[in-house]
Every structure is written in C-alpha cells, then in structure tokens.
PDB file of C-alpha atoms in Angstrom:
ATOM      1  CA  UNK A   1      48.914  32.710 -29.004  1.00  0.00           C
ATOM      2  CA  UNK A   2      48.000  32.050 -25.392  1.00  0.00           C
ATOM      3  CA  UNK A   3      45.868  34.663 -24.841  1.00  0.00           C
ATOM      4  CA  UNK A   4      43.657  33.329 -28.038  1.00  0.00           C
ATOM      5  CA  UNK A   5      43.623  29.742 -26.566  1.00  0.00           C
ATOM      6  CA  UNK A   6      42.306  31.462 -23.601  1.00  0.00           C
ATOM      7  CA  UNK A   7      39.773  33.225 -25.395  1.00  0.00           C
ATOM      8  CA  UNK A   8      38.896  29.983 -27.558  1.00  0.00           C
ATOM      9  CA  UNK A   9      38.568  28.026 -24.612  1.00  0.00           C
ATOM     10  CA  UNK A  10      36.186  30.631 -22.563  1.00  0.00           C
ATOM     11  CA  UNK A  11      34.209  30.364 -25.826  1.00  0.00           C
ATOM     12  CA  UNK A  12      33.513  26.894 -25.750  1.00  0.00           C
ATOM     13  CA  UNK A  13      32.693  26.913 -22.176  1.00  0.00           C
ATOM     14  CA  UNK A  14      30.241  29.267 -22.947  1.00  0.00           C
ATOM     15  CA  UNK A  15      29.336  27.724 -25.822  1.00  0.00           C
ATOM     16  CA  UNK A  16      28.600  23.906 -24.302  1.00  0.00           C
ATOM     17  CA  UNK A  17      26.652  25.995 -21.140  1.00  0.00           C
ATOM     18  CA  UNK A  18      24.275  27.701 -23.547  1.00  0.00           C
ATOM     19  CA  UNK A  19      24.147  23.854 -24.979  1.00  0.00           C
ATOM     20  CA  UNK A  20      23.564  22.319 -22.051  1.00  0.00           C
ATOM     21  CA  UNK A  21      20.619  24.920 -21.104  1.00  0.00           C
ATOM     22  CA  UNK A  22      19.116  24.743 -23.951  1.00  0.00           C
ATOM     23  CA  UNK A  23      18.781  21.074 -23.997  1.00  0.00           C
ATOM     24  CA  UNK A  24      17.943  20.756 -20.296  1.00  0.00           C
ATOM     25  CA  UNK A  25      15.161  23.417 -20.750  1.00  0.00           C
ATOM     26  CA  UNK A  26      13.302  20.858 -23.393  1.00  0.00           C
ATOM     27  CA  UNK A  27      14.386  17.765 -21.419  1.00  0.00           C
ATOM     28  CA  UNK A  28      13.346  18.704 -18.000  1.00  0.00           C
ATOM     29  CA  UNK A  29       9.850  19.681 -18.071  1.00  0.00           C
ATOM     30  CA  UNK A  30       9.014  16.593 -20.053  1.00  0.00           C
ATOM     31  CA  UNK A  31      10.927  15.229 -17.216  1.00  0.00           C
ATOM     32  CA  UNK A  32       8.924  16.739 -14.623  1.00  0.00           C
ATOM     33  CA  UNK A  33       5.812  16.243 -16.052  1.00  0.00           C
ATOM     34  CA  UNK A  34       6.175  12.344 -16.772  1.00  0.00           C
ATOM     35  CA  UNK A  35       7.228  11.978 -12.979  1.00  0.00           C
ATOM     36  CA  UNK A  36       3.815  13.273 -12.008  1.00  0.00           C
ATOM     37  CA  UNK A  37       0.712  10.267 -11.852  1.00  0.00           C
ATOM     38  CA  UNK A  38      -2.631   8.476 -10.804  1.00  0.00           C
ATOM     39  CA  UNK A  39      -2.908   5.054  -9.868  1.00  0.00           C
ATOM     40  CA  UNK A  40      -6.058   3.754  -9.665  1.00  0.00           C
ATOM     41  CA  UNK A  41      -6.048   0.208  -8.261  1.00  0.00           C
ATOM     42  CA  UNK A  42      -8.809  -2.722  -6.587  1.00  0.00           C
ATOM     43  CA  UNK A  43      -7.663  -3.227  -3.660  1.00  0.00           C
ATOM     44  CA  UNK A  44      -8.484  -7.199  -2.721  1.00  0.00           C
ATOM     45  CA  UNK A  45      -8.589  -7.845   0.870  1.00  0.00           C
ATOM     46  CA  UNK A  46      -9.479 -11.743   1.452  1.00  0.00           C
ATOM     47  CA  UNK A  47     -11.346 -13.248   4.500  1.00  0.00           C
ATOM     48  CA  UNK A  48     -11.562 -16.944   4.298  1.00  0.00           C
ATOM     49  CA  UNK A  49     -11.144 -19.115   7.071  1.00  0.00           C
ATOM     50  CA  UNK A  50      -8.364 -21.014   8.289  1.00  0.00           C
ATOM     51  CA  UNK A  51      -8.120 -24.411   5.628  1.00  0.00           C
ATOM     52  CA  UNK A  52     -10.083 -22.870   3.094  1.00  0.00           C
ATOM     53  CA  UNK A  53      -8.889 -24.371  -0.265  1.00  0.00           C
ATOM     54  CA  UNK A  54      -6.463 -21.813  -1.870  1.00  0.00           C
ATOM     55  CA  UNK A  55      -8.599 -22.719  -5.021  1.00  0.00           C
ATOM     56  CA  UNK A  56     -11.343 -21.316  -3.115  1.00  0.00           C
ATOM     57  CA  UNK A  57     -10.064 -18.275  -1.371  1.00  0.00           C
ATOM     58  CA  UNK A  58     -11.041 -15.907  -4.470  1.00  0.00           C
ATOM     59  CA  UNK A  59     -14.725 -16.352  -3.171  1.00  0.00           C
ATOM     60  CA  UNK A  60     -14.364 -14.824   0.032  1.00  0.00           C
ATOM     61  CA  UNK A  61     -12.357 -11.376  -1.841  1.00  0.00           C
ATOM     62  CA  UNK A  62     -13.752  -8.291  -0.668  1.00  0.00           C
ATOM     63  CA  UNK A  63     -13.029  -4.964  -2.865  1.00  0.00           C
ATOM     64  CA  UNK A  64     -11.916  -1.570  -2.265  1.00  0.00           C
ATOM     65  CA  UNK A  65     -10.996   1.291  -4.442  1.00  0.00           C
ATOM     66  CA  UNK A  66      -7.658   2.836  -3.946  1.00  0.00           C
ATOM     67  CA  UNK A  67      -5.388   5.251  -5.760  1.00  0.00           C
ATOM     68  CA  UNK A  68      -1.825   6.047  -5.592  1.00  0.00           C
ATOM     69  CA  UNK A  69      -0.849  10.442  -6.490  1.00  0.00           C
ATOM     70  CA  UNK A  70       3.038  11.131  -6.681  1.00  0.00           C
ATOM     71  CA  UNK A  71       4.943  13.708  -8.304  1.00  0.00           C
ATOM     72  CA  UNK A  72       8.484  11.895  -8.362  1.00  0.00           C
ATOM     73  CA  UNK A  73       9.459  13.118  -4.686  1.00  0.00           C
ATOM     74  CA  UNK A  74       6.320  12.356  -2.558  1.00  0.00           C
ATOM     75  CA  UNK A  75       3.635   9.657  -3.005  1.00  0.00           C
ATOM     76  CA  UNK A  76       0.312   9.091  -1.497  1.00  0.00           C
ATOM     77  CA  UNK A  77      -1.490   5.944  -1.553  1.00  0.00           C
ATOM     78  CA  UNK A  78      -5.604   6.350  -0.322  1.00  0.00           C
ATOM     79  CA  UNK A  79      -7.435   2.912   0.386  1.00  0.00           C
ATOM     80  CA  UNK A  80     -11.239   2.891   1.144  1.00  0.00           C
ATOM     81  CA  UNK A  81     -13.002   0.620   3.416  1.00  0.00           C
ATOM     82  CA  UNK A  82     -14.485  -2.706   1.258  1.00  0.00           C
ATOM     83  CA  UNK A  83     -18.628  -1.825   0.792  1.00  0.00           C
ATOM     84  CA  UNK A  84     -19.258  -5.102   1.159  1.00  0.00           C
ATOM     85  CA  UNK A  85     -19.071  -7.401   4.158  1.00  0.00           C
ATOM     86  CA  UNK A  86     -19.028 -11.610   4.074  1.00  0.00           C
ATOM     87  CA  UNK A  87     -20.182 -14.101   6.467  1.00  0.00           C
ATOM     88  CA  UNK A  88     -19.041 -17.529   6.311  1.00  0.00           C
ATOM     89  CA  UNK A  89     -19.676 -20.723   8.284  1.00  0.00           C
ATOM     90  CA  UNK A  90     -18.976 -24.444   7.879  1.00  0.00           C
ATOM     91  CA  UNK A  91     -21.402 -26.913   6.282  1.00  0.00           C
ATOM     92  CA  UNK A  92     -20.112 -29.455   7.799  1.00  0.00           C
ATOM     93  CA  UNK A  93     -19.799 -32.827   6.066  1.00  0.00           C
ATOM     94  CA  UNK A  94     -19.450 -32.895   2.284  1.00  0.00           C
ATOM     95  CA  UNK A  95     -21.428 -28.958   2.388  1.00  0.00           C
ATOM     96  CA  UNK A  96     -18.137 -27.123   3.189  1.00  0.00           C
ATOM     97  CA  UNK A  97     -17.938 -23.214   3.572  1.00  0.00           C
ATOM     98  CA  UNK A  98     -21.638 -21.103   3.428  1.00  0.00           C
ATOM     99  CA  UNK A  99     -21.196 -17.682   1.866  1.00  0.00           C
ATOM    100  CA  UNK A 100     -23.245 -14.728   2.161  1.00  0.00           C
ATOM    101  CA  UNK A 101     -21.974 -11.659   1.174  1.00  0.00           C
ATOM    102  CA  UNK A 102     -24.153  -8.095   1.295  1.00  0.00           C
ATOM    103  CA  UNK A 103     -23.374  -4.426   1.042  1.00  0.00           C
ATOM    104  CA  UNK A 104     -23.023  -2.561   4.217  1.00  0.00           C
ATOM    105  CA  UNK A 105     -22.974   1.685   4.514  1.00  0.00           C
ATOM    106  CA  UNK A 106     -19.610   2.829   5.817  1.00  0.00           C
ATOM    107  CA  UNK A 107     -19.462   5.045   8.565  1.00  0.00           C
ATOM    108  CA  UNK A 108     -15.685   6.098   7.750  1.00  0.00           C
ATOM    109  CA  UNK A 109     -15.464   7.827   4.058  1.00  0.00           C
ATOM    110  CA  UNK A 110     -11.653   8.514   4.166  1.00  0.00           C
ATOM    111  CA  UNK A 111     -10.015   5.346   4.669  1.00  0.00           C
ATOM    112  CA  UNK A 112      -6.169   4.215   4.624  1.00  0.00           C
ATOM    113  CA  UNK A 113      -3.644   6.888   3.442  1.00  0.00           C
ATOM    114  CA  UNK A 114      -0.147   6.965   3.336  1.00  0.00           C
ATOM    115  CA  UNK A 115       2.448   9.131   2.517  1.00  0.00           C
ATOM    116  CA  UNK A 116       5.737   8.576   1.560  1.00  0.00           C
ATOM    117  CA  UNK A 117       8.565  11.444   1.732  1.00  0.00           C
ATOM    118  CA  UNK A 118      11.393   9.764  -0.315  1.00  0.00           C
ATOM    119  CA  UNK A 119      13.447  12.415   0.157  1.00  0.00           C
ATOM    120  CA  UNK A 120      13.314  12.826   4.130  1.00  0.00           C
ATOM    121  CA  UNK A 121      12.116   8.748   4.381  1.00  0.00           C
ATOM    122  CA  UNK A 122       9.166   9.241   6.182  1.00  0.00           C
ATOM    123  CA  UNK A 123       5.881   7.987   6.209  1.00  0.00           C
ATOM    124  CA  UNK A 124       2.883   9.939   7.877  1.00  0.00           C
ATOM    125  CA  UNK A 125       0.270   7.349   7.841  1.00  0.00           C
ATOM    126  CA  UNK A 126      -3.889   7.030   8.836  1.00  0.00           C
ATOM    127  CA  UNK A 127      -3.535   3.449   9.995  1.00  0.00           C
ATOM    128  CA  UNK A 128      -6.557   0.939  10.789  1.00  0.00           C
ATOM    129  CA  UNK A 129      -6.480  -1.237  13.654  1.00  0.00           C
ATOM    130  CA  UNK A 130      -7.466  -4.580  12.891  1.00  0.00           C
ATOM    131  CA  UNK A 131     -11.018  -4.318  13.548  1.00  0.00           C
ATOM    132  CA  UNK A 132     -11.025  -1.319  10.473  1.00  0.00           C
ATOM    133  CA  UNK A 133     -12.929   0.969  12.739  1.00  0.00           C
ATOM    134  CA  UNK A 134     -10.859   3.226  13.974  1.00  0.00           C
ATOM    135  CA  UNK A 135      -7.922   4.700  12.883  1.00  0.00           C
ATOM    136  CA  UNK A 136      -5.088   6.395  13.937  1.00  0.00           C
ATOM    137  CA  UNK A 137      -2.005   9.181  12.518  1.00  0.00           C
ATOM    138  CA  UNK A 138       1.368   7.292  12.527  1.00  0.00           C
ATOM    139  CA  UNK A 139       4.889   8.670  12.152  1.00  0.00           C
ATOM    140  CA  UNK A 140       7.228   6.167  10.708  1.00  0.00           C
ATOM    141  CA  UNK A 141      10.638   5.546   8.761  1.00  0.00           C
ATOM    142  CA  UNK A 142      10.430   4.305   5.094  1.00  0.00           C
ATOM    143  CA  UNK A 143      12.363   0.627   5.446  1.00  0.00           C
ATOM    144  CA  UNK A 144      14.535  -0.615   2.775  1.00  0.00           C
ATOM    145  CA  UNK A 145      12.649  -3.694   0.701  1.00  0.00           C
ATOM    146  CA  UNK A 146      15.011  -6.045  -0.521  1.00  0.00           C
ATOM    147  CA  UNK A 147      13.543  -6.794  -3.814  1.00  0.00           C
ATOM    148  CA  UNK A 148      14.313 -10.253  -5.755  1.00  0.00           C
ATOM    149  CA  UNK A 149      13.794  -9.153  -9.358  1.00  0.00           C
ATOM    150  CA  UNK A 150      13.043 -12.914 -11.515  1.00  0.00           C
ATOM    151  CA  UNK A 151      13.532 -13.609 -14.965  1.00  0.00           C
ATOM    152  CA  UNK A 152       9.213 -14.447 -15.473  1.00  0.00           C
ATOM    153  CA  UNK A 153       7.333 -11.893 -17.425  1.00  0.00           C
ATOM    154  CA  UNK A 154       3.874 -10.758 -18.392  1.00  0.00           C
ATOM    155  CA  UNK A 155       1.728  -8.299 -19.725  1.00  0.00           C
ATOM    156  CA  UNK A 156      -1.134  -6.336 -17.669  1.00  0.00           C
ATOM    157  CA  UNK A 157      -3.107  -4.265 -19.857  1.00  0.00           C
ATOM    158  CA  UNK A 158      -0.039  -2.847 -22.937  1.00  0.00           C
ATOM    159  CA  UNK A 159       2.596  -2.793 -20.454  1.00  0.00           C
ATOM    160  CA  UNK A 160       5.156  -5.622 -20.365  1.00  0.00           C
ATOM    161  CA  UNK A 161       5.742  -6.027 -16.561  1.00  0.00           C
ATOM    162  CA  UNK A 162       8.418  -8.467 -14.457  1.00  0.00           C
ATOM    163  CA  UNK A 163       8.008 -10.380 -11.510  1.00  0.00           C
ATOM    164  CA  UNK A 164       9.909  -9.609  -8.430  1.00  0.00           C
ATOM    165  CA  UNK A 165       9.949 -10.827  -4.594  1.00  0.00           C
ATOM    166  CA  UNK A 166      10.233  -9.268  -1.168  1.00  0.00           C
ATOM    167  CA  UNK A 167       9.858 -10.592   2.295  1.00  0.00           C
ATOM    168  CA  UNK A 168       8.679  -6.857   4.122  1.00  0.00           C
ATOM    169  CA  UNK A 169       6.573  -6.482   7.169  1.00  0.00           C
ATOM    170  CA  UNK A 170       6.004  -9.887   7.908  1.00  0.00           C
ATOM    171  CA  UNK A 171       4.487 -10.525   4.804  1.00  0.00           C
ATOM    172  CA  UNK A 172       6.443 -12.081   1.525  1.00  0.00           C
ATOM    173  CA  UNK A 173       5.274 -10.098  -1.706  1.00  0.00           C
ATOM    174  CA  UNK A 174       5.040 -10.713  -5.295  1.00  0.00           C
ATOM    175  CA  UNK A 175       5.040  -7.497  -7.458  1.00  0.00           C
ATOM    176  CA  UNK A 176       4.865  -6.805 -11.099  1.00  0.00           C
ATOM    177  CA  UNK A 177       6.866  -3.437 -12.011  1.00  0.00           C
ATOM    178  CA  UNK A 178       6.542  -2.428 -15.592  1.00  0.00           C
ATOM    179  CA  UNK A 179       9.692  -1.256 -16.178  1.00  0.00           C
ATOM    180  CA  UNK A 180       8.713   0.945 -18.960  1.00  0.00           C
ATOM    181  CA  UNK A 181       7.613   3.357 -16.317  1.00  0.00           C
ATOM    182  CA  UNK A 182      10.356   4.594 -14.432  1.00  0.00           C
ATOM    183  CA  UNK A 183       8.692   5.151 -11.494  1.00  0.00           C
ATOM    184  CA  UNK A 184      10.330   3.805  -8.023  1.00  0.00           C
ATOM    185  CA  UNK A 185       6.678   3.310  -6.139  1.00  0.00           C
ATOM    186  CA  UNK A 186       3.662   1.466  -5.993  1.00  0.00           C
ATOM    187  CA  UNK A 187       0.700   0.869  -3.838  1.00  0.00           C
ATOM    188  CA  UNK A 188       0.300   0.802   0.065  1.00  0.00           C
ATOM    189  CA  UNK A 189       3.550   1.100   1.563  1.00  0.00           C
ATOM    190  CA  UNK A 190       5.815  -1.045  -1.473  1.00  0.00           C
ATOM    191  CA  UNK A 191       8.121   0.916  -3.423  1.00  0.00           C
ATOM    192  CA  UNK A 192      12.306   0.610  -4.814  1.00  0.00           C
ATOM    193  CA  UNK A 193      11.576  -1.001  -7.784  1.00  0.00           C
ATOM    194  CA  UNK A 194      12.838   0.206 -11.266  1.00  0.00           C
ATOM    195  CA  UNK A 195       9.460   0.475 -12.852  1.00  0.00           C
ATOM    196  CA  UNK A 196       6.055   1.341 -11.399  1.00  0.00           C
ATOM    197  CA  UNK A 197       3.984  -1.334  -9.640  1.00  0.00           C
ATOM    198  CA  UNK A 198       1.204  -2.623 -11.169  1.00  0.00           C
ATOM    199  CA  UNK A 199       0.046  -5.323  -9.308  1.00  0.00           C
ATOM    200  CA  UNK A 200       0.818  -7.319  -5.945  1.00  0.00           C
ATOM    201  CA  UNK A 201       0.017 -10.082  -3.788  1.00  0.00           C
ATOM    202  CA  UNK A 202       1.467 -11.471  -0.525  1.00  0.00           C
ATOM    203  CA  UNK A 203       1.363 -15.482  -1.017  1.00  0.00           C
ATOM    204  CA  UNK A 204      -0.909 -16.576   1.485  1.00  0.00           C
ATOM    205  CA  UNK A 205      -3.435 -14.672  -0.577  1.00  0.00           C
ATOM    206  CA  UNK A 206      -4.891 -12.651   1.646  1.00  0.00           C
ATOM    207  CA  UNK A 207      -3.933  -9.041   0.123  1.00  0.00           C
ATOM    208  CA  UNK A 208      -3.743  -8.131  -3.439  1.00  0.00           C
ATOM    209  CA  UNK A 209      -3.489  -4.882  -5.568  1.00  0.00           C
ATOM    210  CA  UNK A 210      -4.579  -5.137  -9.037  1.00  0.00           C
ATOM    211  CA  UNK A 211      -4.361  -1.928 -11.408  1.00  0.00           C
ATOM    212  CA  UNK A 212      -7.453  -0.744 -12.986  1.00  0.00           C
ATOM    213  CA  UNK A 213      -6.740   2.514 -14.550  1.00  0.00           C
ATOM    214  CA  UNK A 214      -2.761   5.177 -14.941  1.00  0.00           C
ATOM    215  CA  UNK A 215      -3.096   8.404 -15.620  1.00  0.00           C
ATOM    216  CA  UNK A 216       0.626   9.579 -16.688  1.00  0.00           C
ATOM    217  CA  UNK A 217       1.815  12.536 -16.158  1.00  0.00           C
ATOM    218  CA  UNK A 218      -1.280  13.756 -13.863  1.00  0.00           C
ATOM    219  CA  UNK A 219      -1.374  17.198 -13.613  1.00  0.00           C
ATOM    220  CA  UNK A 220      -3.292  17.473  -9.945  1.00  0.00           C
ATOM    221  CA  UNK A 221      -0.666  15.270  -8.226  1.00  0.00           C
ATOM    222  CA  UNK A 222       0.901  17.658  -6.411  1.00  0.00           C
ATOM    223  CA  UNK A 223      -2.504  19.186  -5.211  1.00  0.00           C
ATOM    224  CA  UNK A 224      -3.572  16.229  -3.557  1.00  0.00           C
ATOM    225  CA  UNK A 225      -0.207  14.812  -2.161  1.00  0.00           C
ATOM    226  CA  UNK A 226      -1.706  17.093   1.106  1.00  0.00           C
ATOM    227  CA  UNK A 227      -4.342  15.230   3.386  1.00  0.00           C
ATOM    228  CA  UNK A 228      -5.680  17.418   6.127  1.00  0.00           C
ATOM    229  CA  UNK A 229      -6.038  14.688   8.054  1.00  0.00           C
ATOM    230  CA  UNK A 230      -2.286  14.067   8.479  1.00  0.00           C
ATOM    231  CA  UNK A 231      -1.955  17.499   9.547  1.00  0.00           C
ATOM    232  CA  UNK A 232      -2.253  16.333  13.377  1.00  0.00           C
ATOM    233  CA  UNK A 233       0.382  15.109  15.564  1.00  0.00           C
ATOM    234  CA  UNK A 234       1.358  11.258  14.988  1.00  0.00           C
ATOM    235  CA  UNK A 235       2.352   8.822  17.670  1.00  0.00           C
ATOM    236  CA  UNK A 236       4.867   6.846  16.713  1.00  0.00           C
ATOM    237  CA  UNK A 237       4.806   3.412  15.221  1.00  0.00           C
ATOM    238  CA  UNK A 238       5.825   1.139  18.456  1.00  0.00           C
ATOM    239  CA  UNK A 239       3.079   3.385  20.178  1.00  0.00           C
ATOM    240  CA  UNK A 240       0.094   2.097  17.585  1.00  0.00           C
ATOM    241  CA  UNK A 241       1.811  -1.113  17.874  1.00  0.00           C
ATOM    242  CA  UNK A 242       1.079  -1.595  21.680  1.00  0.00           C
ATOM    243  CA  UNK A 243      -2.312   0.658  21.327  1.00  0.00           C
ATOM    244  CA  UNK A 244      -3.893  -2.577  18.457  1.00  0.00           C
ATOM    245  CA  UNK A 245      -2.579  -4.886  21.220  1.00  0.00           C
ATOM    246  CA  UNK A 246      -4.307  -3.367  24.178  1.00  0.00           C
ATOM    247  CA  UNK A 247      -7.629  -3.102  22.051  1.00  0.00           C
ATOM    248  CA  UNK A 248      -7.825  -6.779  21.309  1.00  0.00           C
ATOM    249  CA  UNK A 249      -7.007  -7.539  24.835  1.00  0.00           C
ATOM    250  CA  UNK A 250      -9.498  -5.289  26.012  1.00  0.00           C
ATOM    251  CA  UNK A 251     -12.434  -6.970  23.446  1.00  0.00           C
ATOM    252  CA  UNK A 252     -10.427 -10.692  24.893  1.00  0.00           C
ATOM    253  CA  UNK A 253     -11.891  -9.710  28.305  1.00  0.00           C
ATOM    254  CA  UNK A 254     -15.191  -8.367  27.181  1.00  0.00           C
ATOM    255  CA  UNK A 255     -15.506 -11.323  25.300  1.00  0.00           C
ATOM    256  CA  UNK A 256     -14.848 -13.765  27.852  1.00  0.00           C
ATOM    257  CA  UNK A 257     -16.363 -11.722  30.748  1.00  0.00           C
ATOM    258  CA  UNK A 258     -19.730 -11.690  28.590  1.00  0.00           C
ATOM    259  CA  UNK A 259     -19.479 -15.503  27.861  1.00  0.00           C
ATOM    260  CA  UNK A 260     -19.120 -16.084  31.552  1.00  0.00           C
ATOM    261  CA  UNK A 261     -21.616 -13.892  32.405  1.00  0.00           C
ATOM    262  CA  UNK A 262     -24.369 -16.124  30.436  1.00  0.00           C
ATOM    263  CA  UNK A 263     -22.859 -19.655  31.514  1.00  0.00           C
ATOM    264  CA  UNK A 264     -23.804 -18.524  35.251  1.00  0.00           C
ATOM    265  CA  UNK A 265     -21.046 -19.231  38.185  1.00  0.00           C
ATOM    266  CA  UNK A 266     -21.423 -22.807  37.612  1.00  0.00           C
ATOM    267  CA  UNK A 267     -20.647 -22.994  34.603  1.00  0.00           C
ATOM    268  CA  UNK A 268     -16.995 -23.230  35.555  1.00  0.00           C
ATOM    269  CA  UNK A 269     -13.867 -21.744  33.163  1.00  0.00           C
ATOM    270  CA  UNK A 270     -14.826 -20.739  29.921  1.00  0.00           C
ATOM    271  CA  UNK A 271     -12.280 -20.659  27.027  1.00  0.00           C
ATOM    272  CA  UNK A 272     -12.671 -18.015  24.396  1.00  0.00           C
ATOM    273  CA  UNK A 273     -10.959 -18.167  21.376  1.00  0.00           C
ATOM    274  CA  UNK A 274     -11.265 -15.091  19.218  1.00  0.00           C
ATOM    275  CA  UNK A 275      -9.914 -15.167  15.006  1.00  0.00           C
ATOM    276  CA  UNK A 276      -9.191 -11.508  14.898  1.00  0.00           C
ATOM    277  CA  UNK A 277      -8.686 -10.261  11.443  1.00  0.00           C
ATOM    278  CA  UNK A 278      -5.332 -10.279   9.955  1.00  0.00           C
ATOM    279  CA  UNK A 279      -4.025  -6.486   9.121  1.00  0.00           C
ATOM    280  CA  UNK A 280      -1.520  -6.317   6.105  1.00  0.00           C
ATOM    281  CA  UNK A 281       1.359  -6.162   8.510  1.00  0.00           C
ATOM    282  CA  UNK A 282       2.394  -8.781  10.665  1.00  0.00           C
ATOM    283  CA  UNK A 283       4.024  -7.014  13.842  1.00  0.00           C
ATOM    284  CA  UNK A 284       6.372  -8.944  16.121  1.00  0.00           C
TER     285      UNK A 284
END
C-alpha cells in the first residue's frame, strides 16, 4: 500500500513538472518578448528667462528627439541636441520678451545616452555639461525615486495613464505611467514605477518628455542596448560634478577678464553676472 502511494505520489510530481513546463514554455516567450521596446519621445527643453509668465514659457520650448530601447533588464535612453536655437531679450515697457528662434547645424550627432543596469544598479552615462558642448562618460549608482502615485488620471494616445510625484535630483517630477504596460522605466534617468512612463515634467517647466510613438515588444532592443561610446573608461559622478564647476569658473574669469580688458584700467571693478543654463540635474 505504501509503496503505491509512493509510486502515485512520484507520478504526480512528475506529472505537475511536465505541467508546469509546458505552460511556462507558452508563457515565457510571450513574456520575454513583451518586455522588449522603443520609446520614441520629444524631448522639451525650455529656455525662458527668469519672470517669464509660466503662461508664456511654452514659447521659448526647444525640441529634441529621443528614444528609450530596453529588454526588461537593461534600458537605454538616447537624447539629441535641440536643432534649433532661441534668442530672447526684453522689450522693455508694455513690449515684454523678443523671440527669435532659427535652426542651427549640430556639430555633435550622438547626444545624451544613458544606460541603466537594473540588475547590477548602474548607470554608464554620456553626460553634457551645461553649455551642451561637450560631453563626458560617467559611472554612477541607480538612486531609489520615491514615487507619490495620486488618484488623477488621463489618457495619452489609447492608454489610460496615472499621475505620480517624485522629488529626484534636485528637481520635483510629475510622471504619467500607464499602468497597462508593465514596464518599471521611462525616459532619461526616471524609472520604479508600475507601468511605463509616458510623459514627464519637472514643475518649474523647464524639462518635459512627451511620447510620440511605442513600439512593443521591439525586436532590435537588445542590439542597440550597446553604445560604443560607453565602451571607454568613466570618471565617476563627484568627478564630472567638480569638472562642470571648474568650466564655468574658468568661462567666469574669461568673461570678466575680457570685460575688463575693454573698460581700460580706469574703468575700475567690473561685475559680471553670467545666467548659465540650467542642466536637468540640480547638483549640491
């Protein structure tokens, strides 16, 4: 009797393995496959001046493409330089802010990238200084987000998405994650929601990501998670830090020394005051 409970019970081991096989071999390349995507976003980057009415600010938006690859393990999140410049004065007087905004050929044709290892949290990062012409490979940590999902909802494009908040690298962020895509990234460097990010904006206005086009699953993810260009040796986040510091000191001086220069040696102090342009994150 014990001997053919033993035998019963080896057979429905066997049997519920063979089950559980079976199933997992349909389930887990649909799996695979819908973990694998393309992104393609406008990236808004916004360059009004100090007291510019927020009602306003969407006049001095300057676009980039950008696209986001990942497979489910590894993202990577490409940004262009904007083809477009602005130039913007004061009127003066009841004129307020003069806009001119042209095209302009860019030198640099591979932009911002970053890539995100989820499962070693790193980032290996081409990073613009703020001047966005030159750029530099960065090794950093992936950092937590502490995401505030709300109760508001919307739809962008067919996908029902919900609003959630973040204060993360000096900036606070608003995100819409469309939960119906359960995919735990998004563009740039924001990520750890339960739903793929659609669209972003930090509230002072001055960076948005708005998605244009998804391509779910996306069968040449994994061949261009890779960027030769991260292939070098990266300095290390504190490093680029103090390196963006030095170079605006170093144009401070040039500045200055130049202004000085033409005001002759009696022209006394001169005071320079430079608006440098603000980089995505804020660094302390």
């Amino acid at each position: 009797m014990m001997t053919r409970f033993k035998c019963l019970q080896t057979t429905l081991i066997i049997m519920r393995t063979l089950f559980c096989a079976t199933v997992l071999s349909l389930i887990l390349p649909i799996t695979v496959k819908c973990q694998t995507g393309r992104v393609v976003y406008d990236a808004i980057i916004n360059h009004s001046q100090k007291g510019t009415p927020k009602d306003e600010m969407f006049k001095d938006d300057l676009y980039a493409k950008a696209w986001l690859y990942f497979d489910g393990r590894v993202s990577l999140y490409r940004q262009l330089l904007p083809d477009s410049t602005i130039n913007i004065r004061s009127g003066g007087g009841d004129v307020g802010y003069m806009r001119t905004k042209y095209p302009v050929n860019v030198n640099d044709t591979t932009g911002s990238i970053y890539r995100m290892d989820y499962v070693n949290k790193s980032i290996k990062s081409r990073m613009p200084i703020y001047n966005m012409k030159s750029f530099y490979v960065v090794d950093d940590k992936i950092e937590t987000i502490q995401w505030s999902i709300k109760s508001e909802k919307k739809n962008i494009g067919k996908f029902k998405v919900i609003r959630a908040e973040a204060d993360y690298l000096g900036r606070k962020w608003i995100a819409w994650f469309a939960p119906d895509i359960p995919v735990s990234m998004g563009p740039w460097k924001l990520y750890g929601l339960p739903g793929l990010i659609l669209a972003a904006e930090d509230t002072s206005r001055k960076f948005k990501f708005s998605l244009r086009d998804l391509n779910i699953p996306f069968l040449n993810a994994s061949k261009l998670l890779n960027a030769k260009v991260l292939d070098q040796k990266g300095m290390r986040k504190s490093e680029f830090i103090l390196l963006e510091k030095k170079k605006k000191d170093d144009q401070y001086r040039f500045t200055k020394a130049n202004m000085e220069a033409a005001a002759g040696t009696d022209g006394g102090p001169v005071t320079v005051k430079i608006n440098f342009a603000e980089t995505i994150e804020i660094y302390k």
